[in-house]
Each structure stands twice: as C-alpha cells, then as structure tokens.
Coordinates of C-alpha atoms in Angstrom, one line a residue:
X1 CA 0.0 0.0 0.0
X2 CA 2.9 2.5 0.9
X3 CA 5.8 3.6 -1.6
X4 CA 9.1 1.9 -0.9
X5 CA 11.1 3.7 1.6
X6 CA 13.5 5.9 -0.3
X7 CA 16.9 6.5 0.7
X8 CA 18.3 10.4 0.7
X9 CA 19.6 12.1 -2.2
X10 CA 21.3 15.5 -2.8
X11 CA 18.9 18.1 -2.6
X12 CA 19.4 20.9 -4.7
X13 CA 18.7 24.3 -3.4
X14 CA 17.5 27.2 -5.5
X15 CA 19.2 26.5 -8.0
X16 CA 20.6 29.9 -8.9
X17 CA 20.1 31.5 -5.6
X18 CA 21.8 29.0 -3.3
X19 CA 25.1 26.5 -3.1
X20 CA 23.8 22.6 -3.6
X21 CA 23.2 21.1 0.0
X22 CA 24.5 17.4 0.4
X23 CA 22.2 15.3 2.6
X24 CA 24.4 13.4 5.1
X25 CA 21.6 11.1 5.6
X26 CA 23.3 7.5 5.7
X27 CA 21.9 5.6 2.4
X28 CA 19.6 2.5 4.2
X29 CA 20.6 -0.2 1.9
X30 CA 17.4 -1.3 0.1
X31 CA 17.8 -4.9 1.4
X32 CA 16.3 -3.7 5.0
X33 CA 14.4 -1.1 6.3
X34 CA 15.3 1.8 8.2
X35 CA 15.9 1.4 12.3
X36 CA 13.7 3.8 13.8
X37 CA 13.8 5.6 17.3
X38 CA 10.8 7.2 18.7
X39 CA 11.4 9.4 22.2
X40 CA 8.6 10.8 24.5
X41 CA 7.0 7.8 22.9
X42 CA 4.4 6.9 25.6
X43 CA 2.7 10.6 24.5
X44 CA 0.1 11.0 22.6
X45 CA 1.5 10.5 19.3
X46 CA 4.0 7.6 20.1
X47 CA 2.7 4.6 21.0
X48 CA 0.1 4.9 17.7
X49 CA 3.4 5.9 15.2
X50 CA 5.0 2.9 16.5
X51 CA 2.1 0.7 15.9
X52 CA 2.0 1.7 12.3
X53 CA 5.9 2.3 11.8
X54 CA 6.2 -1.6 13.1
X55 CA 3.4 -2.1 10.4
X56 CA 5.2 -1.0 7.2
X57 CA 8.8 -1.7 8.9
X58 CA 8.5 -4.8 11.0
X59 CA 8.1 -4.9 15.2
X60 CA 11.7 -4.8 15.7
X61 CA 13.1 -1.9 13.6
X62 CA 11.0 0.4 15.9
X63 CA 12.2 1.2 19.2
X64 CA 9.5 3.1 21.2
X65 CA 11.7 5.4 24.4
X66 CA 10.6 7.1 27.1
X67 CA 11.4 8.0 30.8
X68 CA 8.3 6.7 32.3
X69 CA 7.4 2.7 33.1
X70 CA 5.5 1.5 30.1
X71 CA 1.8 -0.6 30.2
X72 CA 2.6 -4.2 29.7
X73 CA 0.3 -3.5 26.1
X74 CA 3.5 -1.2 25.5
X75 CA 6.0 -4.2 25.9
X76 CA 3.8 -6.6 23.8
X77 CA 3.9 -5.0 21.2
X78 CA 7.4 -4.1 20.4
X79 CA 10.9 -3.0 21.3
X80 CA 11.1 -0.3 24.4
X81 CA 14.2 0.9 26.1
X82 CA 14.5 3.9 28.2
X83 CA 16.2 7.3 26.9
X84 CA 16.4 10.8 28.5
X85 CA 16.9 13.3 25.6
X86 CA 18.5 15.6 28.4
X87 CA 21.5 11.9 28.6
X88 CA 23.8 13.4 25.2
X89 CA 25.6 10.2 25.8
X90 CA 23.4 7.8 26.5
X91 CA 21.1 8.8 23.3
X92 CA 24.8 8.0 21.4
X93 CA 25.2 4.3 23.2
X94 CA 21.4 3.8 21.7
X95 CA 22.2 5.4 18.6
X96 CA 25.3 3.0 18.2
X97 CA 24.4 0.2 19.5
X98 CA 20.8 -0.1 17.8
X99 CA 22.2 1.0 14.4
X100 CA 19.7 3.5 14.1
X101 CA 18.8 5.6 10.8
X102 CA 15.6 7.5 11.2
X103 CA 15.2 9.7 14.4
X104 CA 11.5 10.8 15.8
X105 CA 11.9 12.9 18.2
X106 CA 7.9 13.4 20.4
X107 CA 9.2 14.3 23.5
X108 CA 7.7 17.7 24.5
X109 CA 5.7 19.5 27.5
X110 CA 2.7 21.1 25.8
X111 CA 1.6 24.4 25.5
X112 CA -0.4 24.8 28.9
X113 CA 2.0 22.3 31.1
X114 CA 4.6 24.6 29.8
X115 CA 3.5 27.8 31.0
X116 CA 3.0 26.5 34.4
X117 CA 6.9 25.0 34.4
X118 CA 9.0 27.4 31.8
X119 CA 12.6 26.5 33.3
X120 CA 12.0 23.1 32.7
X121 CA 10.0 23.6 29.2
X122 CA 13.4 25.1 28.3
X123 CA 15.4 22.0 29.2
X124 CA 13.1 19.5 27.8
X125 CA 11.9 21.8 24.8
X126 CA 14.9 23.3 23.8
X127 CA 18.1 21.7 25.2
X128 CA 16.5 18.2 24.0
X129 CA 16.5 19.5 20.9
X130 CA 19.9 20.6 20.4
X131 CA 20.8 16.9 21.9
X132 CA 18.7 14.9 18.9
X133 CA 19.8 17.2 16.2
X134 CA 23.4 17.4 17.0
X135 CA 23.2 13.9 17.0
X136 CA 21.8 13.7 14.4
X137 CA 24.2 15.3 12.7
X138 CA 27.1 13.1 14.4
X139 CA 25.4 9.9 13.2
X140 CA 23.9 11.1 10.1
X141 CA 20.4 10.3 10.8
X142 CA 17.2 11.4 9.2
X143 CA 15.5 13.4 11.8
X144 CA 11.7 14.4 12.5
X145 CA 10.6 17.0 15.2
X146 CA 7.4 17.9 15.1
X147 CA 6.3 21.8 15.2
X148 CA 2.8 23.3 16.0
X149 CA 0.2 26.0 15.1
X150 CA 1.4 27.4 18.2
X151 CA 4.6 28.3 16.4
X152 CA 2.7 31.5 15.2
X153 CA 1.2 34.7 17.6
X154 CA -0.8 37.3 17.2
X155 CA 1.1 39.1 14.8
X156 CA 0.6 36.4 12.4
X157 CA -2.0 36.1 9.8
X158 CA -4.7 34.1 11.4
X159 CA -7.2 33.3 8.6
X160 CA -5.5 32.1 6.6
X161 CA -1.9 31.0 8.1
X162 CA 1.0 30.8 5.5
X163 CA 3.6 28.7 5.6
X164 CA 5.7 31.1 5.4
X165 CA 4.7 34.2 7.4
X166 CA 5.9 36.4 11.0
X167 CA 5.7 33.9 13.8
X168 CA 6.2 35.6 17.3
X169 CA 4.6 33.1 19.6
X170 CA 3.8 34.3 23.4
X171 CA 4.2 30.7 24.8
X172 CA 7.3 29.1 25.6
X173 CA 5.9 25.8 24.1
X174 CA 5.8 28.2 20.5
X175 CA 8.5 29.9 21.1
X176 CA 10.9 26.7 21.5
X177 CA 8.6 24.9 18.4
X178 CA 10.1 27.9 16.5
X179 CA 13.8 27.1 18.0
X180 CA 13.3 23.7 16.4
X181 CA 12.6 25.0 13.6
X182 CA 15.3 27.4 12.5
X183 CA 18.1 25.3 14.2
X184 CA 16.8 21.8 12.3
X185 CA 17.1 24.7 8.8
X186 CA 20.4 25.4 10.1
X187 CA 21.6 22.1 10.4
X188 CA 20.4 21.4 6.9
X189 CA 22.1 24.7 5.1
X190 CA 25.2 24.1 7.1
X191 CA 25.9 20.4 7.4
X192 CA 23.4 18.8 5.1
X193 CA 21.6 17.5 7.9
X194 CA 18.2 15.8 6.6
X195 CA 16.4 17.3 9.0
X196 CA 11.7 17.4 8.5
X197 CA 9.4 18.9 10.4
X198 CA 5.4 18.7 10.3
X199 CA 3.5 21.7 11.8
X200 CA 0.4 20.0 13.2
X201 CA -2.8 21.5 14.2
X202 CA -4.6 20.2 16.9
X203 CA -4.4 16.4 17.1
X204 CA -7.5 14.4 18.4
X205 CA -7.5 10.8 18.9
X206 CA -9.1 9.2 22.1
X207 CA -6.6 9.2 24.4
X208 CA -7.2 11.0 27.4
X209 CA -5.8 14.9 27.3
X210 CA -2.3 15.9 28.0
X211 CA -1.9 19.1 28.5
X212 CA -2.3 20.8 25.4
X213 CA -5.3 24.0 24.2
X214 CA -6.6 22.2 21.8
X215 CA -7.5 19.4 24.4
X216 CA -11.1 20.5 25.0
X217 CA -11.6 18.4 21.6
X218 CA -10.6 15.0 22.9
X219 CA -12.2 16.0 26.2
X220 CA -15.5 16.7 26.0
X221 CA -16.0 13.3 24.3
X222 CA -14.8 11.7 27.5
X223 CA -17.2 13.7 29.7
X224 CA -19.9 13.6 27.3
X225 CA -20.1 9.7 26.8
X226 CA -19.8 9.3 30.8
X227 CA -21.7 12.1 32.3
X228 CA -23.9 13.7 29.2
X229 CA -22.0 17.2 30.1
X230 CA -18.8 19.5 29.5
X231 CA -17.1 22.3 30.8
X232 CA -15.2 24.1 27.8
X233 CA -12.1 26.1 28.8
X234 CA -12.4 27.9 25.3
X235 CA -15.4 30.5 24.5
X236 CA -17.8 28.8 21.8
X237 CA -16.7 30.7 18.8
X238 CA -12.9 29.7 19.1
X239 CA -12.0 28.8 15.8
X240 CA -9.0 26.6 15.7
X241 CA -7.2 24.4 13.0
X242 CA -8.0 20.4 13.9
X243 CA -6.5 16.7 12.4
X244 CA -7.8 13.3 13.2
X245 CA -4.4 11.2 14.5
X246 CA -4.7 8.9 11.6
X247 CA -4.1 11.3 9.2
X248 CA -1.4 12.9 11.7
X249 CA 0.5 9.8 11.2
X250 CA 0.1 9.0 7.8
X251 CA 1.3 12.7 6.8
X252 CA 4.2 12.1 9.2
X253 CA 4.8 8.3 7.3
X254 CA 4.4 10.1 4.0
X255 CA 6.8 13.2 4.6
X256 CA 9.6 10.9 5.9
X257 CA 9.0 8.4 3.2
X258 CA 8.9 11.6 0.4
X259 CA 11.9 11.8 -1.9
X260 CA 14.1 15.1 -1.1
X261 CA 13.8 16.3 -4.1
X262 CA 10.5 16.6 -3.4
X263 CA 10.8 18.8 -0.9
X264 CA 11.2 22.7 -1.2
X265 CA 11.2 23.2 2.1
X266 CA 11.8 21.8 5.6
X267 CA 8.9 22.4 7.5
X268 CA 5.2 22.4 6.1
X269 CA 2.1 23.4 7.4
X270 CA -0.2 20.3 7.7
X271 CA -4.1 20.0 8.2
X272 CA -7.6 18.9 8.0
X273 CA -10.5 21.0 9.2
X274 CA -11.0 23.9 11.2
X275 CA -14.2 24.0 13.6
X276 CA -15.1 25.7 17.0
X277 CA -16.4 24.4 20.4
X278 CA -20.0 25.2 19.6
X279 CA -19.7 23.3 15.6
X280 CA -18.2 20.1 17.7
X281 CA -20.8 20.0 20.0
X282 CA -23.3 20.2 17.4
X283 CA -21.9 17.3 15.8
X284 CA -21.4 15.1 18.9
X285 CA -25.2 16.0 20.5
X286 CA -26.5 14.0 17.4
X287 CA -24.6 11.1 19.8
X288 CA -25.2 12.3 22.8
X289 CA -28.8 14.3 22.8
X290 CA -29.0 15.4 25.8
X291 CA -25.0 16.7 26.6
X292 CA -25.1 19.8 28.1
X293 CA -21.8 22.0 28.1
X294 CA -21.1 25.7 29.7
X295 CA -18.8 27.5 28.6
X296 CA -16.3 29.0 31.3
X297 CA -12.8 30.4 29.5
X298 CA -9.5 30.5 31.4
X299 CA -5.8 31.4 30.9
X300 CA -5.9 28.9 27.4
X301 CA -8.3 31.2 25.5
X302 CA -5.3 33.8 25.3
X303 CA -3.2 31.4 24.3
X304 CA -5.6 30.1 21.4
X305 CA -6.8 33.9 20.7
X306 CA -3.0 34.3 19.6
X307 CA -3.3 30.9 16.9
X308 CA -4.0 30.1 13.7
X309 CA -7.7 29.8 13.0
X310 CA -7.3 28.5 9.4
X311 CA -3.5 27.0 8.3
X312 CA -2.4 27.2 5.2
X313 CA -1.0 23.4 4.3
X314 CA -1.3 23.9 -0.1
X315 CA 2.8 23.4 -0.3
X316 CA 2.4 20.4 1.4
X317 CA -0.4 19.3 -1.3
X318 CA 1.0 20.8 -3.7
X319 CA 5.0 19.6 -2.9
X320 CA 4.7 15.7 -2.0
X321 CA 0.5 15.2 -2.2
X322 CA -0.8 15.5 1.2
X323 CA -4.2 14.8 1.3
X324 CA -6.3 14.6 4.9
X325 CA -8.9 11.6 4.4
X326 CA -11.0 12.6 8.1
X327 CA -13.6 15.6 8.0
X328 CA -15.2 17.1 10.9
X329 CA -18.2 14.2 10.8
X330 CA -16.1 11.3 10.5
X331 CA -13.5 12.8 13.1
X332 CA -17.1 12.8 16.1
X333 CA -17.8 9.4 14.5
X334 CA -15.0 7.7 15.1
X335 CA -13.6 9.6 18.5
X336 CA -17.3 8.5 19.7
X337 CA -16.6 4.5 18.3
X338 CA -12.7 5.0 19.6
X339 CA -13.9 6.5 23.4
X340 CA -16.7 4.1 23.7
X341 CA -14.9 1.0 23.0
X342 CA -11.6 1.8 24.6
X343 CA -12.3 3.6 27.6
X344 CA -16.0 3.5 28.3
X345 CA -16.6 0.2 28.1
X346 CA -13.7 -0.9 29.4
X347 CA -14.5 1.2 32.9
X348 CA -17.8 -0.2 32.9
X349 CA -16.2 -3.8 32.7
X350 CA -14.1 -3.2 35.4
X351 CA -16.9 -1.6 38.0
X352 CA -18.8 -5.3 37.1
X353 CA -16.2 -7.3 37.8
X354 CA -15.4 -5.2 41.3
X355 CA -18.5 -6.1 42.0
X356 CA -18.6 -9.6 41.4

C-alpha cells in the first residue's frame, strides 16, 4: 500500500540562488528497512506511530523510548528501552548500539503544562533538541521534530496561516517549536543535515488529554459519553485548525518516506479541518442528545486567541501530495466508536467485575 522507503539524495537548493546542499543522511541499503527511534514515545503520538511504523517496517526496527514505566500492552507490542533526551551520551550508546537511521523525536511538554513550568520547558523543549539534532548530525540520521500551530502569535495572519509568514509566539511551548525550527534549517544549510518537520494542528485521537489548548476536543468526548455534560475552557466561537491522529501519522509516514527532491522546504504546514467548540458539540449532540456544556474560559483562551484559526497546508499538497482523508463528521464518528470501545466500556467492565 505505501511507496518503498526511499533513501536520501542530494537536494538541490534554489538552483541559482543557493550553493547545492548534500544530505548526510546515511543511504539504508534497500535490502532492510530503516531502524527507527521514537522518544517521548508513551505521549500522545508515540505509541500509535509505533504501531503503524512496526506495520510497514517490521516490530523490531521500531524502538519506542521514554522516561516513564511502560503498560505491559507497550511491551507486547514491540521493542522499548529507556532514553532521557537531556543523557547526550546515553542517546549515542542507543544510537550505536541499535544502528539506528531515522530519528523521531515526540518528547515535549505542551503548550499549557509549559506555562506553568517554563525553566523546565526550556530543558526538555529546547536543550532536548539541540541533543537529537546534534546527534543527528554526528550519526547522520534522518531526523523528525514535530512543530505546531502554536509556532505562530498574534502578529501572524490568522485566517488564513501561510507557511511562510511572521511567527512571534507568546508561549514558551511556541517559542521553543520555533527554535526547532530554525536550528533543524540550520543544520540542513550548514551540514546537510536531513532534517523534516510537520506543523500539526490540533491532534484528536481518544486518548485522554495531555496538556495541550486544543484538548477540549478529545475532552469533552470523555465527559460527554460518561456524564452527558462538558465544561469548555475555550469561548464557543474559538475557531482553531484540527487533524484526526490517523491522518497525523500518515502525513508524518508520507513526509519521511517523500523523496528530497520533493521537498522545497523543511517544515510544512499540515491539516484537515478547522471547527469551533460550539460546531463540535453540534456534531457530537446528534450522539449524545441530551449533553449539556457551559462554557467558562481561562488562561488557554489567550493562548488560542493568539493561533491560527485556518492553516495554510497547499505546499504540502501541492509539494509531495498530502491529502487529509477525516472531516469534521467522521473525526465525532470515530472519536465516539474509539472513546466508547476503549475507555467506556472498558470502565464499565471493570466496575462489574469489582462487584462480582
């Protein structure tokens, strides 16, 4: 179903404008795949990239990393080791002794767990990423950080966002997603690093929240399906660009797998839909009829007032064919399936057998 992974080649820059850049992405030899790390993988993104990584690349040439004790689900279903991105060397010993080529590097604190902890947003945010990328570079890997909507601020263009546009964010979560960006470009101007970055919107998949603005989406399905109400942080009219996490991870599959000469750019806007409070409860009350939500803003409705409210991803269609496959309906269909099956049920089984 998916291309054949393609190993780097030389990128040429603007041709007349700019010097050729040299990838130093190690060639995988087209007799095996590529070795895959994954940190902050017990986030929200992790564990479901490793499940479908381990799909097109086989169980053991993706290693899923984290700080915290994994499920035993986690350990069933494929390598996991422990790695601090703040341990230079200790990402080197994995580095070397896993022969790893592809790097994806998750591990993150969120826009609203940032603000309440800046010093150590800075160390996990920003001095993790120096760590991946400089080695990286050392071991000529191919490297993906994610970035975010809330890479841009107030002074940028809300409706639509550009890809290419002022930024300014006024949280350290955007200001260090901007970092990542502009050092991953300078590591691929100056050393030919293949470095790739994805600027997601808000990513919804039924895992509880973690921290992040756009949460409200993935939580008011959990309160809705157990109580029949919600409490929405954000005012109903918050507009706000939104992806499905299946076609978060394909586009992420897609971009790594894209050839380089594909690729204009190193970061891309990517997204699906944009929809408010009010238009997702509208589509979830046809679920739930009788859900009742108040709206009661806090702090996070600066922080989203200052965000994209319609992104911009045509370079992305236009450069290696993104296309999004999940509107707003089937996103509430499926989140409704996803919550009931996996967490609902699953409580309610567990309250039974207490009481047997």
């Amino acid at each position: 179903m998916w291309r054949k992974c393609l190993s780097s080649l030389v990128a040429s820059g603007q041709r007349q404008m700019q010097p050729v850049v040299r990838l130093m992405h190690q060639r995988v030899p087209a007799s095996r795949p590529p070795k895959i790390l994954i940190t902050g993988g017990l986030g929200q993104l992790g564990i479901e990239c490793a499940k479908l990584l381990r799909s097109q690349y086989g169980s053991e040439n993706v290693i899923l990393s984290d700080i915290i004790k994994p499920s035993q689900a986690v350990l069933e279903n494929g390598p996991y080791i422990f790695a601090d991105i703040l341990d230079f060397k200790g990402l080197q010993k994995i580095v070397v002794n896993e022969r790893i080529d592809w790097l994806i590097h998750f591990s993150a604190l969120l826009s609203a767990v940032g603000e309440q902890n800046v010093p150590l947003a800075v160390r996990v945010n920003i001095e993790g990423v120096h760590n991946v990328i400089e080695l990286a570079k050392q071991y000529k890997l191919r490297i993906f950080v994610p970035s975010t909507i809330g890479a841009f601020g107030p002074d940028s263009p809300r409706n639509p966002t550009p890809n290419i546009t002022i930024q300014r964010p006024r949280t350290i979560y955007g200001v260090s997603k901007v970092h990542a960006e502009l050092i991953g470009e300078y590591y691929y101007h100056k050393f030919g690093l293949d470095f790739r970055c994805l600027r997601f919107p808000g990513v919804i998949s039924s895992d509880p929240p973690g921290g992040g603005t756009t949460d409200y989406a993935v939580a008011v399905f959990h309160e809705a399906l157990r109580h029949g109400k919600y409490t929405c942080y954000l005012r109903p009219d918050t507009r706000l660009p939104m992806m499905y996490i299946e076609d978060c991870l394909r586009a992420l599959l897609e971009f790594m797998r894209a050839p380089n000469e594909k690729l204009k750019r190193r970061v891309y806007n990517v997204t699906a839909m944009s929809f408010t409070p009010e238009e997702l409860v509208d589509k979830l009350s046809k679920h739930v009829p009788h859900l009742h939500v108040t709206y009661k803003p806090d702090s996070r409705q600066s922080i989203a007032d200052s965000w994209p409210q319609v992104f911009d991803d045509s370079d992305a269609r236009r450069d290696w064919h993104w296309q999004h496959k999940y509107d707003l309906d089937n996103l509430v269909d499926f989140m409704v399936k996803d919550v009931q099956a996996n967490y609902i049920n699953v409580e309610n089984g567990e309250r039974q057998t207490l009481k047997i």
